[in-house]
Coordinates of C-alpha atoms in Angstrom, one line a residue:
M68 CA 245.4 45.9 164.8
L69 CA 243.0 47.9 163.1
P70 CA 242.4 51.4 164.4
K71 CA 239.8 51.6 167.1
N72 CA 237.1 53.3 165.1
Q73 CA 236.7 50.6 163.0
R74 CA 237.0 47.5 164.9
L75 CA 233.7 46.3 166.5
R76 CA 233.9 46.3 170.1
L77 CA 230.8 46.2 172.1
S78 CA 229.9 42.3 172.8
Q79 CA 225.9 43.9 172.1
D80 CA 227.4 45.1 168.5
L81 CA 228.7 42.1 168.1
T82 CA 224.6 40.1 169.1
A83 CA 223.0 42.6 167.3
T84 CA 225.4 42.3 163.9
V85 CA 224.9 38.1 163.8
R86 CA 221.1 37.8 165.4
S87 CA 220.0 40.8 162.8
G88 CA 222.7 40.7 160.1
V89 CA 222.7 38.7 156.6
R90 CA 224.7 35.7 156.8
S91 CA 226.9 34.5 154.6
G92 CA 229.0 30.7 155.5
R93 CA 231.7 29.4 153.9
R94 CA 234.2 25.8 154.9
N95 CA 235.9 28.1 157.4
V96 CA 234.6 30.4 158.1
V97 CA 231.3 32.8 158.6
L98 CA 230.3 36.0 158.0
Y99 CA 227.5 38.1 159.2
A100 CA 227.2 42.4 158.4
R101 CA 224.5 45.1 159.1
R102 CA 223.9 48.6 157.6
Q103 CA 225.3 51.1 160.7
A104 CA 221.9 52.8 163.0
D105 CA 224.7 55.5 162.6
P106 CA 227.0 55.2 160.3
V107 CA 230.3 56.4 161.0
S108 CA 233.6 55.9 159.1
G109 CA 233.7 53.3 157.3
D110 CA 232.8 49.4 157.6
R111 CA 233.9 48.6 161.2
I112 CA 235.1 44.8 161.9
G113 CA 234.5 42.2 164.4
F114 CA 235.6 38.7 165.7
I115 CA 234.7 35.9 167.2
V116 CA 237.6 32.9 167.7
S117 CA 236.8 30.3 169.7
K118 CA 238.0 27.4 171.5
A119 CA 236.5 25.2 169.4
V120 CA 239.5 26.4 167.0
G121 CA 242.2 25.1 168.9
V122 CA 244.8 26.1 171.4
A123 CA 245.5 30.1 172.3
V124 CA 248.4 29.6 169.6
K125 CA 246.2 28.6 166.5
R126 CA 243.4 31.0 167.8
N127 CA 246.0 33.8 167.8
L128 CA 247.1 32.9 164.5
A129 CA 243.4 33.2 163.2
K130 CA 242.6 36.0 164.6
R131 CA 246.3 38.1 163.0
R132 CA 245.7 36.3 159.6
L133 CA 241.3 37.3 160.1
R134 CA 241.9 40.8 160.2
A135 CA 244.9 41.4 157.6
I136 CA 242.9 40.1 155.5
A137 CA 239.9 42.0 157.2
R138 CA 242.3 45.3 156.6
E139 CA 243.4 44.4 153.1
L140 CA 239.0 44.1 152.0
R141 CA 237.7 47.2 154.2
S142 CA 236.1 50.1 152.6
D143 CA 236.8 53.0 153.6
E144 CA 233.0 54.2 151.8
G145 CA 230.9 52.2 153.6
N146 CA 228.9 51.6 156.7
L147 CA 228.9 48.4 157.6
D148 CA 229.1 46.1 160.7
I149 CA 231.2 42.5 159.6
V150 CA 232.1 40.1 162.1
V151 CA 234.1 37.4 160.7
R152 CA 233.4 33.5 162.8
A153 CA 236.0 31.4 162.7
L154 CA 235.0 27.5 162.9
P155 CA 237.5 25.0 163.7
G156 CA 239.6 24.7 160.4
A157 CA 240.4 27.8 159.8
A158 CA 243.5 27.9 161.4
E159 CA 244.9 24.7 159.2
L160 CA 244.0 26.6 155.9
S161 CA 246.8 28.0 154.1
W162 CA 247.1 32.2 153.6
D163 CA 245.5 31.8 150.5
E164 CA 242.9 29.1 151.0
L165 CA 241.3 31.4 154.3
R166 CA 241.9 34.6 152.2
Q167 CA 239.6 33.2 149.0
Q168 CA 237.5 32.2 151.7
V169 CA 236.2 35.3 153.3
A170 CA 237.0 37.3 150.2
S171 CA 234.5 35.0 148.8
G172 CA 231.8 35.0 152.0
W173 CA 232.7 39.0 151.6
S174 CA 231.3 40.0 148.6
A175 CA 228.5 37.5 149.1
I176 CA 227.2 39.5 152.1
E177 CA 228.1 43.2 149.9
H178 CA 225.1 41.6 147.1
K179 CA 222.8 40.2 150.0
L180 CA 222.5 43.5 151.7
V181 CA 222.1 44.7 148.5
D182 CA 219.0 42.7 147.2
R183 CA 217.9 44.2 151.1

């Protein structure tokens, strides 16, 4: 579990990031990011895992894996709000495949934000 100050917990924060942030889609995950309005302690991360991913056991597995991957990729010096949306095939992927897709999307959104 990520500490409270490293999570996007309010629906308005998730919505603002999805609507006004940059987007990077992969086969089974989509990442959205935007710069924080008032920088806090590092990147903040939120997750969207809908029922389309599967039954509760599969959704929870996908969330646990995504949290662990995000913990590895997160930067303490960053000032981004990042939302990771799991698509239906995310629960069926192996750990390495899911990590590769998230890492690829993560680097893409960071490059897009540098260009902005």
